[in-house]
Short mmCIF file of N, CA and C in Angstrom, two decimals:
data_model
loop_
_atom_site.label_atom_id
_atom_site.label_comp_id
_atom_site.label_asym_id
_atom_site.label_seq_id
_atom_site.Cartn_x
_atom_site.Cartn_y
_atom_site.Cartn_z
N MET V 562 160.31 118.94 115.82
CA MET V 562 161.05 118.15 114.85
C MET V 562 160.18 117.02 114.29
N GLN V 563 159.39 116.41 115.15
CA GLN V 563 158.55 115.29 114.72
C GLN V 563 157.51 115.76 113.70
N ALA V 564 156.97 116.95 113.87
CA ALA V 564 155.98 117.48 112.94
C ALA V 564 156.58 117.69 111.55
N VAL V 565 157.82 118.13 111.50
CA VAL V 565 158.50 118.35 110.22
C VAL V 565 158.72 117.01 109.52
N VAL V 566 159.16 116.03 110.26
CA VAL V 566 159.41 114.70 109.68
C VAL V 566 158.11 114.09 109.17
N GLU V 567 157.03 114.23 109.92
CA GLU V 567 155.74 113.69 109.49
C GLU V 567 155.25 114.38 108.22
N ALA V 568 155.45 115.69 108.13
CA ALA V 568 155.06 116.42 106.92
C ALA V 568 155.88 115.97 105.72
N LEU V 569 157.16 115.75 105.91
CA LEU V 569 158.02 115.26 104.83
C LEU V 569 157.61 113.85 104.40
N MET V 570 157.24 113.00 105.34
CA MET V 570 156.83 111.64 105.01
C MET V 570 155.51 111.65 104.23
N ARG V 571 154.58 112.54 104.58
CA ARG V 571 153.33 112.65 103.82
C ARG V 571 153.61 113.15 102.40
N ALA V 572 154.50 114.11 102.28
CA ALA V 572 154.87 114.63 100.95
C ALA V 572 155.51 113.53 100.11
N ARG V 573 156.37 112.75 100.74
CA ARG V 573 157.02 111.63 100.04
C ARG V 573 155.99 110.61 99.57
N ALA V 574 155.03 110.29 100.41
CA ALA V 574 153.98 109.34 100.03
C ALA V 574 153.15 109.87 98.86
N ASN V 575 152.86 111.16 98.87
CA ASN V 575 152.12 111.77 97.75
C ASN V 575 152.91 111.71 96.45
N ILE V 576 154.20 111.96 96.54
CA ILE V 576 155.05 111.91 95.34
C ILE V 576 155.11 110.49 94.79
N ILE V 577 155.25 109.52 95.66
CA ILE V 577 155.30 108.12 95.22
C ILE V 577 153.98 107.74 94.55
N GLU V 578 152.88 108.18 95.09
CA GLU V 578 151.57 107.89 94.49
C GLU V 578 151.45 108.54 93.12
N GLN V 579 151.94 109.76 92.96
CA GLN V 579 151.91 110.43 91.66
C GLN V 579 152.79 109.71 90.65
N ILE V 580 153.94 109.22 91.10
CA ILE V 580 154.83 108.47 90.21
C ILE V 580 154.14 107.20 89.72
N ARG V 581 153.47 106.49 90.61
CA ARG V 581 152.73 105.27 90.22
C ARG V 581 151.65 105.61 89.20
N HIS V 582 150.94 106.70 89.42
CA HIS V 582 149.88 107.11 88.51
C HIS V 582 150.47 107.44 87.13
N LEU V 583 151.57 108.17 87.09
CA LEU V 583 152.20 108.53 85.81
C LEU V 583 152.77 107.31 85.10
N GLU V 584 153.35 106.37 85.85
CA GLU V 584 153.84 105.14 85.23
C GLU V 584 152.72 104.35 84.59
N ALA V 585 151.58 104.30 85.24
CA ALA V 585 150.42 103.61 84.67
C ALA V 585 149.97 104.28 83.38
N LYS V 586 149.99 105.61 83.34
CA LYS V 586 149.63 106.34 82.13
C LYS V 586 150.61 106.04 80.99
N ILE V 587 151.90 106.03 81.33
CA ILE V 587 152.93 105.76 80.32
C ILE V 587 152.77 104.36 79.76
N ARG V 588 152.53 103.38 80.61
CA ARG V 588 152.33 101.99 80.13
C ARG V 588 151.07 101.89 79.28
N SER V 589 150.04 102.64 79.62
CA SER V 589 148.82 102.64 78.83
C SER V 589 149.07 103.21 77.43
N ILE V 590 149.82 104.30 77.37
CA ILE V 590 150.17 104.90 76.07
C ILE V 590 150.99 103.92 75.25
N ALA V 591 151.93 103.23 75.88
CA ALA V 591 152.78 102.28 75.17
C ALA V 591 151.97 101.10 74.63
N ARG V 592 151.00 100.62 75.40
CA ARG V 592 150.17 99.49 74.96
C ARG V 592 149.33 99.86 73.74
N GLN V 593 148.95 101.11 73.61
CA GLN V 593 148.09 101.53 72.51
C GLN V 593 148.86 101.78 71.21
N ASN V 594 150.18 101.92 71.28
CA ASN V 594 150.99 102.24 70.11
C ASN V 594 151.68 100.98 69.60
N ASN V 595 151.36 100.56 68.37
CA ASN V 595 151.94 99.34 67.79
C ASN V 595 153.44 99.44 67.62
N VAL V 596 153.93 100.60 67.22
CA VAL V 596 155.37 100.78 67.01
C VAL V 596 156.11 100.60 68.33
N VAL V 597 155.62 101.22 69.38
CA VAL V 597 156.28 101.13 70.69
C VAL V 597 156.26 99.70 71.20
N ARG V 598 155.17 98.98 70.97
CA ARG V 598 155.11 97.58 71.40
C ARG V 598 156.16 96.74 70.70
N ARG V 599 156.39 96.99 69.40
CA ARG V 599 157.44 96.26 68.68
C ARG V 599 158.82 96.64 69.19
N LEU V 600 159.03 97.92 69.51
CA LEU V 600 160.34 98.37 69.99
C LEU V 600 160.66 97.77 71.35
N ILE V 601 159.64 97.57 72.18
CA ILE V 601 159.86 97.00 73.51
C ILE V 601 160.31 95.55 73.42
N SER V 602 160.05 94.88 72.30
CA SER V 602 160.45 93.48 72.16
C SER V 602 161.97 93.31 72.08
N VAL V 603 162.70 94.39 71.86
CA VAL V 603 164.17 94.33 71.81
C VAL V 603 164.69 94.20 73.24
N PRO V 604 165.62 93.28 73.48
CA PRO V 604 166.11 93.09 74.85
C PRO V 604 166.80 94.34 75.40
N GLY V 605 166.44 94.70 76.62
CA GLY V 605 167.02 95.87 77.27
C GLY V 605 166.21 97.14 77.07
N VAL V 606 165.38 97.17 76.05
CA VAL V 606 164.60 98.37 75.75
C VAL V 606 163.28 98.30 76.51
N GLY V 607 163.04 99.30 77.32
CA GLY V 607 161.81 99.37 78.09
C GLY V 607 160.85 100.38 77.51
N VAL V 608 159.79 100.63 78.25
CA VAL V 608 158.73 101.51 77.80
C VAL V 608 159.25 102.93 77.58
N ILE V 609 160.01 103.44 78.51
CA ILE V 609 160.47 104.83 78.42
C ILE V 609 161.46 105.00 77.27
N THR V 610 162.35 104.05 77.09
CA THR V 610 163.30 104.13 75.98
C THR V 610 162.57 104.05 74.64
N ALA V 611 161.60 103.14 74.54
CA ALA V 611 160.85 102.99 73.29
C ALA V 611 160.04 104.25 72.98
N LEU V 612 159.37 104.79 73.99
CA LEU V 612 158.61 106.03 73.78
C LEU V 612 159.54 107.19 73.42
N GLY V 613 160.69 107.26 74.08
CA GLY V 613 161.66 108.31 73.78
C GLY V 613 162.19 108.19 72.37
N PHE V 614 162.44 106.96 71.92
CA PHE V 614 162.92 106.75 70.56
C PHE V 614 161.86 107.17 69.56
N ALA V 615 160.62 106.76 69.79
CA ALA V 615 159.53 107.11 68.87
C ALA V 615 159.31 108.62 68.83
N ALA V 616 159.42 109.27 69.98
CA ALA V 616 159.20 110.72 70.02
C ALA V 616 160.36 111.48 69.38
N THR V 617 161.58 111.01 69.58
CA THR V 617 162.75 111.71 69.04
C THR V 617 162.87 111.53 67.54
N ILE V 618 162.74 110.31 67.07
CA ILE V 618 162.88 110.05 65.63
C ILE V 618 161.65 110.55 64.88
N ASP V 619 160.47 110.39 65.44
CA ASP V 619 159.20 110.90 64.93
C ASP V 619 158.82 110.31 63.57
N ASP V 620 159.63 110.51 62.56
CA ASP V 620 159.35 109.98 61.23
C ASP V 620 160.56 109.16 60.79
N PRO V 621 160.43 107.83 60.74
CA PRO V 621 161.60 107.02 60.39
C PRO V 621 162.07 107.23 58.95
N ALA V 622 161.24 107.80 58.11
CA ALA V 622 161.63 108.04 56.72
C ALA V 622 162.64 109.18 56.60
N ARG V 623 162.90 109.89 57.70
CA ARG V 623 163.91 110.97 57.67
C ARG V 623 165.29 110.42 57.34
N PHE V 624 165.52 109.16 57.66
CA PHE V 624 166.83 108.55 57.43
C PHE V 624 166.74 107.56 56.28
N LYS V 625 167.68 107.68 55.33
CA LYS V 625 167.72 106.72 54.23
C LYS V 625 168.09 105.34 54.73
N ARG V 626 169.09 105.31 55.62
CA ARG V 626 169.58 104.04 56.16
C ARG V 626 169.38 104.05 57.67
N SER V 627 169.20 102.86 58.22
CA SER V 627 169.04 102.75 59.67
C SER V 627 170.31 103.14 60.41
N SER V 628 171.46 102.96 59.78
CA SER V 628 172.72 103.30 60.44
C SER V 628 172.85 104.80 60.71
N SER V 629 172.09 105.61 60.01
CA SER V 629 172.12 107.05 60.24
C SER V 629 171.47 107.43 61.56
N ALA V 630 170.60 106.56 62.10
CA ALA V 630 169.93 106.86 63.37
C ALA V 630 170.95 106.93 64.51
N GLY V 631 171.93 106.05 64.51
CA GLY V 631 172.97 106.07 65.54
C GLY V 631 173.81 107.33 65.47
N ALA V 632 174.13 107.76 64.27
CA ALA V 632 174.91 108.98 64.10
C ALA V 632 174.09 110.21 64.50
N TYR V 633 172.82 110.20 64.20
CA TYR V 633 171.94 111.31 64.56
C TYR V 633 171.89 111.51 66.08
N LEU V 634 171.99 110.43 66.83
CA LEU V 634 171.92 110.51 68.29
C LEU V 634 173.28 110.75 68.93
N GLY V 635 174.34 110.89 68.13
CA GLY V 635 175.65 111.19 68.68
C GLY V 635 176.38 109.99 69.22
N LEU V 636 176.07 108.81 68.71
CA LEU V 636 176.71 107.58 69.17
C LEU V 636 177.79 107.10 68.21
N THR V 637 178.44 108.03 67.53
CA THR V 637 179.55 107.71 66.64
C THR V 637 180.78 108.48 67.11
N PRO V 638 181.98 107.99 66.78
CA PRO V 638 183.18 108.68 67.23
C PRO V 638 183.35 110.05 66.58
N ARG V 639 183.85 110.98 67.36
CA ARG V 639 184.18 112.30 66.85
C ARG V 639 185.47 112.16 66.05
N ILE V 640 185.51 112.74 64.85
CA ILE V 640 186.66 112.62 63.96
C ILE V 640 187.39 113.96 63.91
N TYR V 641 188.71 113.90 64.09
CA TYR V 641 189.55 115.08 63.91
C TYR V 641 190.43 114.80 62.70
N ALA V 642 190.31 115.62 61.68
CA ALA V 642 191.10 115.44 60.47
C ALA V 642 191.68 116.78 60.06
N SER V 643 193.01 116.82 59.88
CA SER V 643 193.68 118.02 59.45
C SER V 643 194.94 117.59 58.71
N GLY V 644 195.00 117.91 57.44
CA GLY V 644 196.17 117.54 56.66
C GLY V 644 196.32 116.03 56.61
N GLU V 645 197.46 115.54 57.11
CA GLU V 645 197.71 114.10 57.12
C GLU V 645 197.23 113.45 58.41
N THR V 646 196.78 114.24 59.37
CA THR V 646 196.35 113.71 60.66
C THR V 646 194.89 113.30 60.60
N MET V 647 194.62 112.09 61.09
CA MET V 647 193.24 111.60 61.16
C MET V 647 193.10 110.81 62.46
N ARG V 648 192.34 111.37 63.41
CA ARG V 648 192.13 110.70 64.68
C ARG V 648 190.64 110.59 64.96
N SER V 649 190.25 109.47 65.54
CA SER V 649 188.87 109.37 66.01
C SER V 649 188.90 109.40 67.53
N GLY V 650 187.98 110.14 68.09
CA GLY V 650 187.96 110.33 69.53
C GLY V 650 186.76 109.69 70.19
N ARG V 651 186.26 110.36 71.22
CA ARG V 651 185.10 109.85 71.95
C ARG V 651 183.82 110.11 71.16
N VAL V 652 182.68 109.69 71.70
CA VAL V 652 181.42 109.88 70.98
C VAL V 652 181.13 111.36 70.82
N SER V 653 180.45 111.68 69.74
CA SER V 653 180.24 113.09 69.40
C SER V 653 179.20 113.76 70.29
N LYS V 654 178.31 113.01 70.92
CA LYS V 654 177.28 113.54 71.82
C LYS V 654 176.41 114.59 71.16
N ARG V 655 176.10 114.38 69.91
CA ARG V 655 175.14 115.23 69.21
C ARG V 655 173.76 114.62 69.38
N GLY V 656 172.74 115.36 69.11
CA GLY V 656 171.40 114.81 69.17
C GLY V 656 170.81 114.84 70.57
N ASP V 657 169.76 114.06 70.76
CA ASP V 657 168.99 114.06 71.99
C ASP V 657 169.74 113.35 73.11
N ASP V 658 170.05 114.10 74.16
CA ASP V 658 170.81 113.57 75.30
C ASP V 658 170.02 112.50 76.05
N PHE V 659 168.72 112.71 76.26
CA PHE V 659 167.90 111.76 77.00
C PHE V 659 167.87 110.41 76.31
N LEU V 660 167.66 110.40 75.00
CA LEU V 660 167.59 109.14 74.27
C LEU V 660 168.95 108.45 74.22
N ARG V 661 170.01 109.23 74.07
CA ARG V 661 171.35 108.63 74.06
C ARG V 661 171.62 107.94 75.39
N ARG V 662 171.27 108.59 76.50
CA ARG V 662 171.45 107.99 77.82
C ARG V 662 170.56 106.76 78.01
N SER V 663 169.33 106.85 77.51
CA SER V 663 168.41 105.71 77.62
C SER V 663 168.92 104.50 76.85
N LEU V 664 169.44 104.74 75.65
CA LEU V 664 170.00 103.63 74.88
C LEU V 664 171.24 103.05 75.54
N TYR V 665 172.05 103.91 76.17
CA TYR V 665 173.22 103.43 76.90
C TYR V 665 172.79 102.53 78.06
N GLU V 666 171.74 102.93 78.78
CA GLU V 666 171.22 102.11 79.87
C GLU V 666 170.63 100.81 79.35
N ALA V 667 169.96 100.87 78.20
CA ALA V 667 169.42 99.65 77.60
C ALA V 667 170.56 98.70 77.21
N ALA V 668 171.65 99.25 76.69
CA ALA V 668 172.81 98.42 76.35
C ALA V 668 173.42 97.81 77.60
N ASN V 669 173.48 98.58 78.68
CA ASN V 669 173.98 98.06 79.95
C ASN V 669 173.11 96.91 80.43
N ALA V 670 171.80 97.07 80.36
CA ALA V 670 170.89 96.00 80.78
C ALA V 670 171.07 94.76 79.92
N LEU V 671 171.23 94.96 78.63
CA LEU V 671 171.41 93.83 77.72
C LEU V 671 172.69 93.06 78.04
N LEU V 672 173.77 93.79 78.27
CA LEU V 672 175.05 93.12 78.49
C LEU V 672 175.19 92.51 79.88
N THR V 673 174.53 93.07 80.87
CA THR V 673 174.79 92.62 82.25
C THR V 673 173.62 91.91 82.91
N ARG V 674 172.39 92.22 82.56
CA ARG V 674 171.25 91.69 83.32
C ARG V 674 170.40 90.67 82.58
N ILE V 675 170.44 90.65 81.27
CA ILE V 675 169.57 89.75 80.51
C ILE V 675 170.33 88.44 80.27
N PRO V 676 169.83 87.34 80.83
CA PRO V 676 170.57 86.07 80.72
C PRO V 676 170.40 85.38 79.37
N ARG V 677 169.33 85.68 78.64
CA ARG V 677 169.07 84.98 77.39
C ARG V 677 170.08 85.37 76.32
N PHE V 678 170.51 84.38 75.53
CA PHE V 678 171.49 84.61 74.47
C PHE V 678 170.85 85.35 73.31
N SER V 679 171.59 86.27 72.74
CA SER V 679 171.23 86.90 71.47
C SER V 679 172.52 87.23 70.74
N THR V 680 172.45 87.33 69.42
CA THR V 680 173.65 87.66 68.66
C THR V 680 174.14 89.05 69.02
N LEU V 681 173.22 89.95 69.35
CA LEU V 681 173.60 91.30 69.76
C LEU V 681 174.40 91.28 71.06
N LYS V 682 173.97 90.47 72.01
CA LYS V 682 174.69 90.36 73.28
C LYS V 682 176.07 89.75 73.08
N SER V 683 176.17 88.69 72.29
CA SER V 683 177.48 88.07 72.08
C SER V 683 178.42 89.03 71.35
N TRP V 684 177.89 89.83 70.41
CA TRP V 684 178.71 90.83 69.72
C TRP V 684 179.22 91.86 70.71
N GLY V 685 178.34 92.33 71.60
CA GLY V 685 178.74 93.32 72.60
C GLY V 685 179.77 92.77 73.58
N LEU V 686 179.62 91.52 73.97
CA LEU V 686 180.58 90.91 74.90
C LEU V 686 181.95 90.72 74.25
N ARG V 687 181.97 90.44 72.95
CA ARG V 687 183.27 90.35 72.25
C ARG V 687 183.97 91.70 72.24
N ILE V 688 183.21 92.76 72.02
CA ILE V 688 183.79 94.11 72.05
C ILE V 688 184.28 94.43 73.46
N ALA V 689 183.53 94.02 74.47
CA ALA V 689 183.92 94.28 75.86
C ALA V 689 185.23 93.60 76.20
N ARG V 690 185.44 92.40 75.70
CA ARG V 690 186.71 91.70 75.96
C ARG V 690 187.89 92.43 75.33
N ARG V 691 187.68 92.99 74.14
CA ARG V 691 188.77 93.70 73.45
C ARG V 691 189.00 95.10 74.00
N GLY V 692 187.92 95.86 74.24
CA GLY V 692 188.11 97.28 74.54
C GLY V 692 187.48 97.77 75.83
N GLY V 693 186.87 96.89 76.60
CA GLY V 693 186.26 97.31 77.86
C GLY V 693 184.76 97.48 77.74
N TYR V 694 184.11 97.47 78.90
CA TYR V 694 182.65 97.53 78.93
C TYR V 694 182.09 98.88 78.51
N ARG V 695 182.77 99.97 78.80
CA ARG V 695 182.24 101.28 78.42
C ARG V 695 182.13 101.43 76.90
N LYS V 696 183.19 101.03 76.20
CA LYS V 696 183.15 101.09 74.74
C LYS V 696 182.11 100.14 74.19
N ALA V 697 181.99 98.98 74.81
CA ALA V 697 181.00 98.01 74.36
C ALA V 697 179.59 98.53 74.54
N LYS V 698 179.33 99.21 75.65
CA LYS V 698 177.99 99.75 75.90
C LYS V 698 177.64 100.82 74.87
N VAL V 699 178.59 101.66 74.53
CA VAL V 699 178.33 102.69 73.51
C VAL V 699 178.09 102.03 72.16
N ALA V 700 178.89 101.02 71.82
CA ALA V 700 178.72 100.32 70.54
C ALA V 700 177.36 99.62 70.48
N VAL V 701 176.97 98.97 71.57
CA VAL V 701 175.68 98.29 71.60
C VAL V 701 174.54 99.30 71.58
N ALA V 702 174.72 100.45 72.23
CA ALA V 702 173.69 101.49 72.19
C ALA V 702 173.49 101.99 70.77
N ARG V 703 174.59 102.18 70.04
CA ARG V 703 174.47 102.60 68.63
C ARG V 703 173.77 101.51 67.82
N LYS V 704 174.15 100.28 68.06
CA LYS V 704 173.53 99.16 67.34
C LYS V 704 172.04 99.05 67.69
N LEU V 705 171.69 99.32 68.95
CA LEU V 705 170.28 99.32 69.35
C LEU V 705 169.50 100.38 68.59
N ALA V 706 170.09 101.57 68.42
CA ALA V 706 169.41 102.62 67.65
C ALA V 706 169.17 102.17 66.22
N VAL V 707 170.16 101.50 65.64
CA VAL V 707 170.03 101.00 64.27
C VAL V 707 168.94 99.93 64.20
N ILE V 708 168.94 99.02 65.16
CA ILE V 708 167.95 97.94 65.18
C ILE V 708 166.55 98.51 65.40
N LEU V 709 166.41 99.44 66.33
CA LEU V 709 165.09 100.03 66.58
C LEU V 709 164.55 100.72 65.34
N HIS V 710 165.41 101.44 64.63
CA HIS V 710 164.97 102.10 63.41
C HIS V 710 164.58 101.07 62.36
N ALA V 711 165.36 100.00 62.22
CA ALA V 711 165.05 98.97 61.24
C ALA V 711 163.74 98.25 61.58
N ILE V 712 163.51 97.99 62.85
CA ILE V 712 162.25 97.36 63.27
C ILE V 712 161.08 98.28 62.95
N TRP V 713 161.26 99.56 63.19
CA TRP V 713 160.19 100.53 62.94
C TRP V 713 159.86 100.60 61.46
N THR V 714 160.88 100.65 60.60
CA THR V 714 160.62 100.80 59.17
C THR V 714 160.14 99.51 58.52
N SER V 715 160.67 98.37 58.96
CA SER V 715 160.30 97.11 58.32
C SER V 715 159.00 96.52 58.86
N GLY V 716 158.69 96.81 60.12
CA GLY V 716 157.50 96.24 60.73
C GLY V 716 157.69 94.83 61.25
N GLU V 717 158.93 94.32 61.18
CA GLU V 717 159.21 92.96 61.66
C GLU V 717 159.55 93.00 63.14
N PRO V 718 159.31 91.90 63.85
CA PRO V 718 159.69 91.84 65.27
C PRO V 718 161.19 91.58 65.42
N PHE V 719 161.68 91.76 66.63
CA PHE V 719 163.09 91.50 66.93
C PHE V 719 163.37 90.01 66.85
N ARG V 720 164.51 89.64 66.25
CA ARG V 720 164.94 88.25 66.19
C ARG V 720 166.11 88.06 67.14
N TRP V 721 165.99 87.10 68.04
CA TRP V 721 167.02 86.87 69.04
C TRP V 721 168.30 86.33 68.44
N SER V 722 168.22 85.61 67.34
CA SER V 722 169.42 85.11 66.68
C SER V 722 169.22 85.21 65.18
N SER V 723 170.25 84.88 64.43
CA SER V 723 170.15 84.99 62.99
C SER V 723 169.29 83.89 62.40
N GLN V 724 169.07 82.82 63.18
CA GLN V 724 168.22 81.72 62.70
C GLN V 724 166.79 81.96 63.15
N GLU V 725 165.88 81.72 62.27
CA GLU V 725 164.46 81.84 62.60
C GLU V 725 164.04 80.62 63.42
N PRO V 726 163.00 80.74 64.24
CA PRO V 726 162.52 79.59 65.02
C PRO V 726 162.18 78.39 64.16
N SER V 727 161.66 78.58 62.95
CA SER V 727 161.33 77.44 62.08
C SER V 727 162.58 76.70 61.61
N GLU V 728 163.72 77.42 61.49
CA GLU V 728 164.96 76.78 61.10
C GLU V 728 165.55 75.95 62.22
N LEU V 729 165.26 76.30 63.47
CA LEU V 729 165.81 75.59 64.61
C LEU V 729 165.12 74.25 64.84
N ALA V 730 163.88 74.12 64.41
CA ALA V 730 163.12 72.88 64.66
C ALA V 730 163.48 71.77 63.71
#
C-alpha cells in the first residue's frame, strides 16, 4: 500500500510542476500581447479570461457594436415570442462556453472580492439588490464582454469611474 501511495505522490508532484511550467508560459504569452495586457486591466479579468476573449473574438471588427459581443457569447436572455405572447427567459448559452464561464467568474470576482470602487461594481451591486447575485453576475459578465470589446477596438485603458484622474484633482 505504501508503494502505491508514494507513486501517486510522485505523479502528483510531477503534475503540479507541469502546471507551474504551463502557467509561466501563459503569463509570458500575455505579457507579449498588447491587447491582452489592456484587457487584464479590467477588474476581475485575469490572464486566462483575457487570452480566452482574444482567442474567441479573434477580430473585433466582426461586430459593429460592442454590445453584440455579449450576445455572441450567449449572455442575453432567451426570448420566446408567439402571437401576443412575449417572454424572456434565462440566458441563451450560445457561443463559447469556456469564455462565458470565465466572464461569469470574472464578474463574481469583481462583485465579491475586489474592494476598490468602480462604476461597474456599483451597477452590479444595484442589480444584485433588486434581482439577486446570480442575475447580477450574468449582467456584469455581459457588461464585461462589452467593455473588453470596447477596450480592444478603442485602444483605451479601463477607467475605474466616469471621471478621469485629471478631473478628480
